[in-house]
Amino acid sequence: MRRPITIGLVTIGGLVWERRPSHQYRMLDGSLVRKGGPASASAVRLAYLPYVAGLLQAHVERHAPDPAAYRFLPPVYLRLPIDEILKQLRGADVVGFSIYVWNVQLSLLVARRLKELQPDVTIVFGGPQVPDDAEQFLRTHSWVDVVCHGEGEQTFLEILERQSDRQWGGIRSVSYLDASGAFWRTQPRPRMQQLDEVPSPFLNGVFDDVMAGAPQQQWLVTWETNRGCPFSCAFCDWGSATASRVNRFGMERLLREIEWFADRGIHHMFICDANFGLLPRDVDLAEHIAQSYLERSSFVTVHLQNTKNRTDRSEQIQRALKRSGVVSLGASLSLQSVSPNVLKAIQRDNIDPASFERLQKYYAQEKLDTYTDLIIGLPDETYDSFADGVAQIIRTGQHNRIAFYECSVLPNAPMAQPDYRLRYGLETTPVRLVEVYDPLIPIDGDNTPEFIDLVVASKAMSREEWVRARVLADFAELLFFDRMLQIVMLALGEGRGWDYRRMLEAFIDADDSEFPLMSTTRCIFEARARAVLQGEPQFIPSQEWLGIWWPADQYAIIGLARAESIGAFYEEALEILTRLPEGRQERPLIEEAVRLNEAMFAVPFAWDDLHLELSWSVASFYLSLGRGEPGPLINRPETCTIRRSQSVWLSWDDWCEDLVRRLYVRRAFLWDVQTSAPAFAGTPVTAAVEGCGEACIP
């Protein structure tokens, strides 16, 4: 009897992190009481289930002519030290690696070492990071035997079936070098029309042993309900890889998978469809997610990419998830740019920008938190068009968060083609890849650097302009989305018609000698941007503050707070804004808004409620904007109560922990506020800005 072929699968996820519990307190009957459970609550470790490995194994076990001919090792899904990974793969006859930007270098090093130790092992690479033209990749990495292009389930099975003779020429969608060193790429395999031919790794028990082997770990899942994207954005390898047709998994399968997630306490779900809401059934799927978790008295955080042009379905989906009370959202409005020239250059001019504005207004009215994607350095994007875009997105109602990304060039995206790069004058640099809040000392001990090619200049934007765009994005984060001056800027922007770009640039261009705190802040942002030009990570390392990589805006906030400079910061802000042309006549309003914003900005070691007597309706106006029902900003007295007693931190570390938890729900930067003035709809304003409580957990 022939010995079974032993198969190792390596699908190292892009996120493995620990979420330590919040250490907030609140005042209750004169005593401090810890919020959110016992003080001994331990850290929670999260990692993605290795979805690709599960698909490959499930497909082989169902469709192989003789499934008993194959034995699967436990999949590798963590960034462990190389020697530890090699131990897990010891004795494998075939090892398949799924590679993307976050794991390609580690995967290549493991594969090379494995080939040195076991020359007869067959090394197979697949995934988005395998270039469509793989000749140079194979010649550079000679230890890789064969690479797969596109959907890999059937291709991988056929490679296993040819393991004895290693004659890859009869397999579609592969590239390889033959014994003479000649390069071959076979004909592409048609995309699968019936996706249910691939069994569900969740329902087939593939992940049961994985989960049993790590009982202390909590899991995130990637979940696809379809494959395909009708768009072909130049910066993305999604549409180019899957063409336009959207193929679907069966509805019965998907409903059962949702129940599988709920039964096993999966609290984090990333729906990796390119356009969730494109299909009418997506509304039913959202409702089933909500109902399944509600029935089990459980909860889940769902992250998804909204469909681009169907706001009606997106609204229904968000309503179903949010109103369930057990589902929190990380819903993205993938705008990328508002410039028509840029949208044409990146092949997104078939997406209606007005649909994003309608959706944003709806979300605000429904009190649904979203974030808007915006990319720095896109082809044909100038500094002016980028800065105007930031202001326009704020003006149209995005008050929670803009997710700023640097433009990256992926190997199979249209943007990577030489003629495209030449046409737009794209200059790139490889930048070391770290994720925001990554520990400086990796959790699992691996220090292999990964890199991503970032666009740092183009014909439309010089390197210096790129730095200024990056600094403007950081100031937008700090001042507006981190809420340090959001109340002030909304009062002036929405209440008085001031331009948001001009306000932001006033802080960037503030005189160094007159405004030392703004100068220091700008220097932090500029230094990080210039470090990126030299290939350093996009985030700032701090051993002192939790030993993690911080986004520049939060790093600046911590520095201001630790230096007890928050008050001085607001004094500088008042002077900067009143020196704008219309600022002098608006000084009384600006003073009131700055006073309220400073009082509401949440910092440690404060536990007494604060009462403010204001002569302008700033607080009521701010609350009305948050409800999506803007009222007038008028010269009218109101009494405000800042509920500091409901969110108290007793150490800097505890406060920093909650800064991490505020990534998606930025309103948590502010304490709750209540006002005695009547709301503009005619009812008393008793609800606060829902600030620093447990709802801020991403």
GROMACS .gro file of C-alpha atoms in nm, residues 126-500:
model
  375
  126GLY     CA    1  -0.034   3.083  -0.485
  127GLY     CA    2  -0.225   3.392  -0.383
  128PRO     CA    3  -0.247   3.754  -0.495
  129GLN     CA    4   0.126   3.823  -0.453
  130VAL     CA    5   0.224   3.568  -0.719
  131PRO     CA    6   0.281   3.783  -1.030
  132ASP     CA    7   0.083   3.707  -1.343
  133ASP     CA    8   0.414   3.702  -1.530
  134ALA     CA    9   0.597   3.472  -1.291
  135GLU     CA   10   0.918   3.404  -1.482
  136GLN     CA   11   1.138   3.644  -1.286
  137PHE     CA   12   0.976   3.536  -0.960
  138LEU     CA   13   1.060   3.172  -1.030
  139ARG     CA   14   1.416   3.247  -1.142
  140THR     CA   15   1.480   3.464  -0.838
  141HIS     CA   16   1.328   3.209  -0.599
  142SER     CA   17   1.452   2.884  -0.750
  143TRP     CA   18   1.334   2.678  -0.455
  144VAL     CA   19   0.970   2.736  -0.561
  145ASP     CA   20   0.869   2.450  -0.792
  146VAL     CA   21   0.538   2.574  -0.930
  147VAL     CA   22   0.304   2.868  -0.885
  148CYS     CA   23  -0.075   2.885  -0.922
  149HIS     CA   24  -0.268   3.172  -1.080
  150GLY     CA   25  -0.626   3.261  -0.991
  151GLU     CA   26  -0.857   3.028  -0.799
  152GLY     CA   27  -0.642   2.753  -0.660
  153GLU     CA   28  -0.864   2.474  -0.535
  154GLN     CA   29  -0.876   2.257  -0.848
  155THR     CA   30  -0.525   2.355  -0.956
  156PHE     CA   31  -0.375   2.248  -0.624
  157LEU     CA   32  -0.553   1.914  -0.637
  158GLU     CA   33  -0.414   1.848  -0.985
  159ILE     CA   34  -0.064   1.935  -0.862
  160LEU     CA   35  -0.104   1.675  -0.587
  161GLU     CA   36  -0.221   1.420  -0.841
  162ARG     CA   37   0.097   1.487  -1.048
  163GLN     CA   38   0.328   1.474  -0.748
  164SER     CA   39   0.483   1.143  -0.850
  165ASP     CA   40   0.611   1.262  -1.191
  166ARG     CA   41   0.598   1.642  -1.139
  167GLN     CA   42   0.481   1.699  -1.494
  168TRP     CA   43   0.301   2.027  -1.450
  169GLY     CA   44   0.244   2.098  -1.820
  170GLY     CA   45  -0.099   1.937  -1.829
  171ILE     CA   46  -0.234   2.157  -1.549
  172ARG     CA   47  -0.404   2.486  -1.629
  173SER     CA   48  -0.318   2.817  -1.459
  174VAL     CA   49   0.032   2.729  -1.342
  175SER     CA   50   0.382   2.860  -1.415
  176TYR     CA   51   0.708   2.671  -1.364
  177LEU     CA   52   1.064   2.617  -1.485
  178ASP     CA   53   1.131   2.279  -1.642
  179ALA     CA   54   1.443   2.067  -1.592
  180SER     CA   55   1.628   2.259  -1.863
  181GLY     CA   56   1.545   2.594  -1.705
  182ALA     CA   57   1.285   2.693  -1.965
  183PHE     CA   58   0.988   2.896  -1.838
  184TRP     CA   59   0.633   2.772  -1.899
  185ARG     CA   60   0.294   2.922  -1.827
  186THR     CA   61  -0.007   2.708  -1.908
  187GLN     CA   62  -0.346   2.820  -2.035
  188PRO     CA   63  -0.566   2.991  -1.776
  189ARG     CA   64  -0.835   2.789  -1.606
  190PRO     CA   65  -1.192   2.920  -1.642
  191ARG     CA   66  -1.329   3.059  -1.320
  192MET     CA   67  -1.560   2.833  -1.126
  193GLN     CA   68  -1.925   2.903  -1.196
  194GLN     CA   69  -2.061   2.675  -0.924
  195LEU     CA   70  -1.871   2.780  -0.613
  196ASP     CA   71  -2.037   2.517  -0.398
  197GLU     CA   72  -1.812   2.265  -0.572
  198VAL     CA   73  -1.565   2.380  -0.305
  199PRO     CA   74  -1.689   2.248   0.030
  200SER     CA   75  -1.719   2.483   0.324
  201PRO     CA   76  -1.415   2.439   0.552
  202PHE     CA   77  -1.632   2.561   0.839
  203LEU     CA   78  -1.912   2.308   0.794
  204ASN     CA   79  -1.684   2.019   0.690
  205GLY     CA   80  -1.495   2.018   1.018
  206VAL     CA   81  -1.158   2.127   0.873
  207PHE     CA   82  -1.117   2.390   1.143
  208ASP     CA   83  -1.230   2.177   1.437
  209ASP     CA   84  -0.880   2.051   1.518
  210VAL     CA   85  -0.729   2.396   1.461
  211MET     CA   86  -0.962   2.551   1.716
  212ALA     CA   87  -0.924   2.264   1.960
  213GLY     CA   88  -0.547   2.307   1.945
  214ALA     CA   89  -0.567   2.669   2.062
  215PRO     CA   90  -0.840   2.676   2.327
  216GLN     CA   91  -0.733   3.013   2.473
  217GLN     CA   92  -0.747   3.195   2.141
  218GLN     CA   93  -1.040   3.385   2.003
  219TRP     CA   94  -1.089   3.375   1.630
  220LEU     CA   95  -1.160   3.616   1.350
  221VAL     CA   96  -1.305   3.478   1.029
  222THR     CA   97  -1.285   3.587   0.669
  223TRP     CA   98  -1.608   3.499   0.497
  224GLU     CA   99  -1.691   3.518   0.128
  225THR     CA  100  -2.044   3.495  -0.007
  226ASN     CA  101  -1.937   3.545  -0.367
  227ARG     CA  102  -1.631   3.589  -0.586
  228GLY     CA  103  -1.584   3.860  -0.844
  229CYS     CA  104  -1.592   4.236  -0.883
  230PRO     CA  105  -1.758   4.437  -1.161
  231PHE     CA  106  -1.503   4.716  -1.121
  232SER     CA  107  -1.140   4.724  -1.231
  233CYS     CA  108  -0.980   4.996  -1.019
  234ALA     CA  109  -0.621   5.056  -1.125
  235PHE     CA  110  -0.474   5.030  -0.774
  236CYS     CA  111  -0.652   4.703  -0.696
  237ASP     CA  112  -0.574   4.346  -0.799
  238TRP     CA  113  -0.926   4.231  -0.714
  239GLY     CA  114  -1.118   4.310  -1.032
  240SER     CA  115  -0.822   4.226  -1.254
  241ALA     CA  116  -0.790   3.888  -1.083
  242THR     CA  117  -1.157   3.792  -1.088
  243ALA     CA  118  -1.281   3.973  -1.399
  244SER     CA  119  -1.632   4.117  -1.389
  245ARG     CA  120  -1.867   3.826  -1.332
  246VAL     CA  121  -1.981   3.771  -0.974
  247ASN     CA  122  -2.025   3.402  -0.889
  248ARG     CA  123  -2.211   3.301  -0.575
  249PHE     CA  124  -2.194   3.048  -0.298
  250GLY     CA  125  -2.528   2.882  -0.225
  251MET     CA  126  -2.766   3.053   0.014
  252GLU     CA  127  -2.827   2.744   0.228
  253ARG     CA  128  -2.454   2.699   0.279
  254LEU     CA  129  -2.410   3.064   0.379
  255LEU     CA  130  -2.695   3.057   0.630
  256ARG     CA  131  -2.545   2.747   0.792
  257GLU     CA  132  -2.201   2.911   0.805
  258ILE     CA  133  -2.349   3.210   0.989
  259GLU     CA  134  -2.496   2.977   1.248
  260TRP     CA  135  -2.160   2.797   1.272
  261PHE     CA  136  -1.993   3.130   1.356
  262ALA     CA  137  -2.254   3.216   1.618
  263ASP     CA  138  -2.245   2.868   1.777
  264ARG     CA  139  -1.866   2.887   1.820
  265GLY     CA  140  -1.853   3.235   1.962
  266ILE     CA  141  -1.690   3.402   1.662
  267HIS     CA  142  -1.706   3.770   1.757
  268HIS     CA  143  -1.516   3.922   1.462
  269MET     CA  144  -1.620   3.869   1.101
  270PHE     CA  145  -1.462   4.021   0.791
  271ILE     CA  146  -1.689   3.987   0.489
  272CYS     CA  147  -1.437   3.983   0.206
  273ASP     CA  148  -1.681   4.033  -0.081
  274ALA     CA  149  -1.573   4.327  -0.296
  275ASN     CA  150  -1.922   4.477  -0.289
  276PHE     CA  151  -2.146   4.348  -0.011
  277GLY     CA  152  -2.496   4.463  -0.097
  278LEU     CA  153  -2.452   4.418  -0.470
  279LEU     CA  154  -2.693   4.123  -0.461
  280PRO     CA  155  -3.050   4.143  -0.325
  281ARG     CA  156  -2.989   3.840  -0.104
  282ASP     CA  157  -2.719   4.026   0.090
  283VAL     CA  158  -2.993   4.198   0.288
  284ASP     CA  159  -3.124   3.856   0.395
  285LEU     CA  160  -2.771   3.749   0.494
  286ALA     CA  161  -2.731   4.058   0.710
  287GLU     CA  162  -3.062   3.993   0.879
  288HIS     CA  163  -2.964   3.632   0.944
  289ILE     CA  164  -2.635   3.741   1.104
  290ALA     CA  165  -2.825   3.971   1.336
  291GLN     CA  166  -3.091   3.714   1.422
  292SER     CA  167  -2.846   3.429   1.480
  293TYR     CA  168  -2.638   3.625   1.730
  294LEU     CA  169  -2.946   3.771   1.896
  295GLU     CA  170  -3.093   3.425   1.950
  296ARG     CA  171  -2.771   3.316   2.122
  297SER     CA  172  -2.743   3.633   2.332
  298SER     CA  173  -2.407   3.688   2.169
  299PHE     CA  174  -2.246   3.967   1.967
  300VAL     CA  175  -2.025   4.014   1.662
  301THR     CA  176  -1.828   4.290   1.495
  302VAL     CA  177  -1.875   4.289   1.118
  303HIS     CA  178  -1.641   4.460   0.875
  304LEU     CA  179  -1.746   4.491   0.512
  305GLN     CA  180  -1.696   4.680   0.188
  306ASN     CA  181  -2.024   4.839   0.086
  307THR     CA  182  -2.142   4.802  -0.270
  308LYS     CA  183  -2.050   5.110  -0.468
  309ASN     CA  184  -2.374   5.212  -0.641
  310ARG     CA  185  -2.666   5.050  -0.453
  311THR     CA  186  -2.728   5.279  -0.157
  312ASP     CA  187  -3.075   5.134  -0.100
  313ARG     CA  188  -2.942   4.788  -0.016
  314SER     CA  189  -2.652   4.928   0.184
  315GLU     CA  190  -2.901   5.119   0.396
  316GLN     CA  191  -3.110   4.808   0.458
  317ILE     CA  192  -2.801   4.606   0.552
  318GLN     CA  193  -2.669   4.865   0.795
  319ARG     CA  194  -3.013   4.906   0.952
  320ALA     CA  195  -3.053   4.531   1.002
  321LEU     CA  196  -2.713   4.494   1.164
  322LYS     CA  197  -2.718   4.805   1.379
  323ARG     CA  198  -3.071   4.776   1.509
  324SER     CA  199  -3.018   4.419   1.619
  325GLY     CA  200  -2.828   4.547   1.921
  326VAL     CA  201  -2.576   4.262   1.895
  327VAL     CA  202  -2.385   4.362   1.580
  328SER     CA  203  -2.138   4.649   1.558
  329LEU     CA  204  -2.016   4.782   1.226
  330GLY     CA  205  -1.696   4.875   1.057
  331ALA     CA  206  -1.862   4.987   0.734
  332SER     CA  207  -1.638   5.139   0.470
  333LEU     CA  208  -1.734   5.402   0.215
  334SER     CA  209  -1.460   5.331  -0.038
  335LEU     CA  210  -1.434   5.672  -0.199
  336GLN     CA  211  -1.052   5.688  -0.252
  337SER     CA  212  -1.069   6.035  -0.416
  338VAL     CA  213  -1.327   6.296  -0.508
  339SER     CA  214  -1.136   6.434  -0.806
  340PRO     CA  215  -1.295   6.343  -1.143
  341ASN     CA  216  -0.952   6.339  -1.305
  342VAL     CA  217  -0.821   6.094  -1.046
  343LEU     CA  218  -1.127   5.871  -1.064
  344LYS     CA  219  -1.082   5.850  -1.440
  345ALA     CA  220  -0.710   5.775  -1.405
  346ILE     CA  221  -0.776   5.489  -1.161
  347GLN     CA  222  -1.071   5.355  -1.363
  348ARG     CA  223  -1.336   5.435  -1.103
  349ASP     CA  224  -1.531   5.682  -1.315
  350ASN     CA  225  -1.811   5.423  -1.346
  351ILE     CA  226  -1.880   5.464  -0.974
  352ASP     CA  227  -2.125   5.739  -0.882
  353PRO     CA  228  -1.965   5.968  -0.617
  354ALA     CA  229  -2.307   6.109  -0.533
  355SER     CA  230  -2.411   5.767  -0.401
  356PHE     CA  231  -2.149   5.796  -0.128
  357GLU     CA  232  -2.283   6.134  -0.023
  358ARG     CA  233  -2.640   6.003  -0.007
  359LEU     CA  234  -2.527   5.703   0.193
  360GLN     CA  235  -2.327   5.917   0.433
  361LYS     CA  236  -2.623   6.143   0.503
  362TYR     CA  237  -2.845   5.841   0.563
  363TYR     CA  238  -2.592   5.687   0.804
  364ALA     CA  239  -2.571   6.009   1.002
  365GLN     CA  240  -2.948   6.023   1.039
  366GLU     CA  241  -2.954   5.659   1.150
  367LYS     CA  242  -2.662   5.715   1.391
  368LEU     CA  243  -2.455   5.454   1.210
  369ASP     CA  244  -2.078   5.495   1.230
  370THR     CA  245  -1.887   5.458   0.907
  371TYR     CA  246  -1.547   5.551   0.775
  372THR     CA  247  -1.441   5.680   0.435
  373ASP     CA  248  -1.133   5.548   0.255
  374LEU     CA  249  -0.907   5.810   0.101
  375ILE     CA  250  -0.577   5.730  -0.069
  376ILE     CA  251  -0.275   5.962  -0.070
  377GLY     CA  252  -0.068   5.975  -0.389
  378LEU     CA  253  -0.308   5.840  -0.651
  379PRO     CA  254  -0.231   5.911  -1.017
  380ASP     CA  255  -0.333   6.264  -1.124
  381GLU     CA  256  -0.399   6.362  -0.760
  382THR     CA  257  -0.247   6.699  -0.678
  383TYR     CA  258  -0.196   6.837  -0.332
  384ASP     CA  259  -0.478   7.085  -0.398
  385SER     CA  260  -0.726   6.820  -0.516
  386PHE     CA  261  -0.640   6.600  -0.217
  387ALA     CA  262  -0.681   6.883   0.035
  388ASP     CA  263  -1.007   6.991  -0.126
  389GLY     CA  264  -1.123   6.630  -0.115
  390VAL     CA  265  -1.065   6.603   0.260
  391ALA     CA  266  -1.267   6.921   0.312
  392GLN     CA  267  -1.547   6.801   0.084
  393ILE     CA  268  -1.579   6.465   0.262
  394ILE     CA  269  -1.611   6.641   0.598
  395ARG     CA  270  -1.858   6.889   0.451
  396THR     CA  271  -2.080   6.610   0.319
  397GLY     CA  272  -2.112   6.455   0.663
  398GLN     CA  273  -1.824   6.219   0.739
  399HIS     CA  274  -1.761   6.313   1.101
  400ASN     CA  275  -1.649   5.977   1.240
  401ARG     CA  276  -1.334   5.889   1.048
  402ILE     CA  277  -1.144   5.913   0.723
  403ALA     CA  278  -0.915   5.612   0.681
  404PHE     CA  279  -0.612   5.759   0.508
  405TYR     CA  280  -0.397   5.514   0.313
  406GLU     CA  281  -0.085   5.563   0.109
  407CYS     CA  282  -0.121   5.442  -0.249
  408SER     CA  283   0.047   5.103  -0.288
  409VAL     CA  284   0.139   4.920  -0.606
  410LEU     CA  285   0.039   4.554  -0.601
  411PRO     CA  286   0.207   4.318  -0.849
  412ASN     CA  287  -0.104   4.224  -1.048
  413ALA     CA  288  -0.290   4.555  -1.037
  414PRO     CA  289  -0.318   4.761  -1.358
  415MET     CA  290  -0.116   5.032  -1.184
  416ALA     CA  291   0.185   4.799  -1.173
  417GLN     CA  292   0.215   4.783  -1.552
  418PRO     CA  293   0.524   4.970  -1.684
  419ASP     CA  294   0.327   5.179  -1.934
  420TYR     CA  295   0.081   5.290  -1.665
  421ARG     CA  296   0.361   5.387  -1.427
  422LEU     CA  297   0.536   5.580  -1.702
  423ARG     CA  298   0.218   5.759  -1.809
  424TYR     CA  299   0.155   5.899  -1.462
  425GLY     CA  300   0.519   5.928  -1.350
  426LEU     CA  301   0.473   5.705  -1.046
  427GLU     CA  302   0.771   5.693  -0.811
  428THR     CA  303   0.763   5.419  -0.549
  429THR     CA  304   0.969   5.310  -0.255
  430PRO     CA  305   0.956   4.982  -0.061
  431VAL     CA  306   0.834   5.057   0.290
  432ARG     CA  307   0.858   4.818   0.581
  433LEU     CA  308   0.510   4.695   0.659
  434VAL     CA  309   0.377   4.708   1.013
  435GLU     CA  310   0.016   4.725   1.122
  436VAL     CA  311  -0.115   4.997   1.347
  437TYR     CA  312  -0.080   4.896   1.715
  438ASP     CA  313   0.151   4.605   1.630
  439PRO     CA  314   0.371   4.521   1.931
  440LEU     CA  315   0.733   4.626   1.894
  441ILE     CA  316   0.824   4.276   2.005
  442PRO     CA  317   0.611   4.041   1.791
  443ILE     CA  318   0.366   3.826   1.982
  444ASP     CA  319   0.488   3.506   1.819
  445GLY     CA  320   0.856   3.593   1.799
  446ASP     CA  321   0.906   3.641   1.423
  447ASN     CA  322   1.099   3.949   1.309
  448THR     CA  323   1.105   3.886   0.933
  449PRO     CA  324   1.037   4.224   0.769
  450GLU     CA  325   0.769   4.255   0.505
  451PHE     CA  326   0.756   4.542   0.256
  452ILE     CA  327   0.501   4.722   0.043
  453ASP     CA  328   0.569   4.949  -0.254
  454LEU     CA  329   0.420   5.292  -0.184
  455VAL     CA  330   0.374   5.572  -0.434
  456VAL     CA  331   0.562   5.872  -0.295
  457ALA     CA  332   0.555   6.099  -0.601
  458SER     CA  333   0.394   6.134  -0.944
  459LYS     CA  334   0.373   6.383  -1.228
  460ALA     CA  335   0.091   6.550  -1.037
  461MET     CA  336   0.242   6.545  -0.687
  462SER     CA  337   0.609   6.596  -0.597
  463ARG     CA  338   0.769   6.433  -0.296
  464GLU     CA  339   0.744   6.758  -0.099
  465GLU     CA  340   0.378   6.788  -0.189
  466TRP     CA  341   0.331   6.424  -0.086
  467VAL     CA  342   0.482   6.507   0.254
  468ARG     CA  343   0.246   6.804   0.290
  469ALA     CA  344  -0.052   6.588   0.193
  470ARG     CA  345   0.048   6.332   0.455
  471VAL     CA  346   0.084   6.607   0.717
  472LEU     CA  347  -0.256   6.750   0.627
  473ALA     CA  348  -0.408   6.403   0.671
  474ASP     CA  349  -0.246   6.373   1.015
  475PHE     CA  350  -0.378   6.714   1.120
  476ALA     CA  351  -0.724   6.617   0.996
  477GLU     CA  352  -0.703   6.305   1.213
  478LEU     CA  353  -0.577   6.494   1.518
  479LEU     CA  354  -0.796   6.801   1.507
  480PHE     CA  355  -1.119   6.673   1.356
  481PHE     CA  356  -1.156   6.296   1.371
  482ASP     CA  357  -0.979   6.255   1.707
  483ARG     CA  358  -1.214   6.530   1.829
  484MET     CA  359  -0.948   6.763   1.970
  485LEU     CA  360  -1.112   7.050   1.778
  486GLN     CA  361  -1.409   6.886   1.610
  487ILE     CA  362  -1.668   7.083   1.805
  488VAL     CA  363  -1.491   7.406   1.715
  489MET     CA  364  -1.442   7.319   1.348
  490LEU     CA  365  -1.802   7.206   1.304
  491ALA     CA  366  -1.931   7.521   1.471
  492LEU     CA  367  -1.728   7.728   1.226
  493GLY     CA  368  -1.766   7.501   0.925
  494GLU     CA  369  -2.133   7.405   0.947
  495GLY     CA  370  -2.249   7.695   1.159
  496ARG     CA  371  -2.059   7.975   0.988
  497GLY     CA  372  -1.961   7.834   0.650
  498TRP     CA  373  -1.584   7.834   0.706
  499ASP     CA  374  -1.370   7.623   0.475
  500TYR     CA  375  -1.230   7.311   0.642
   0.00000   0.00000   0.00000
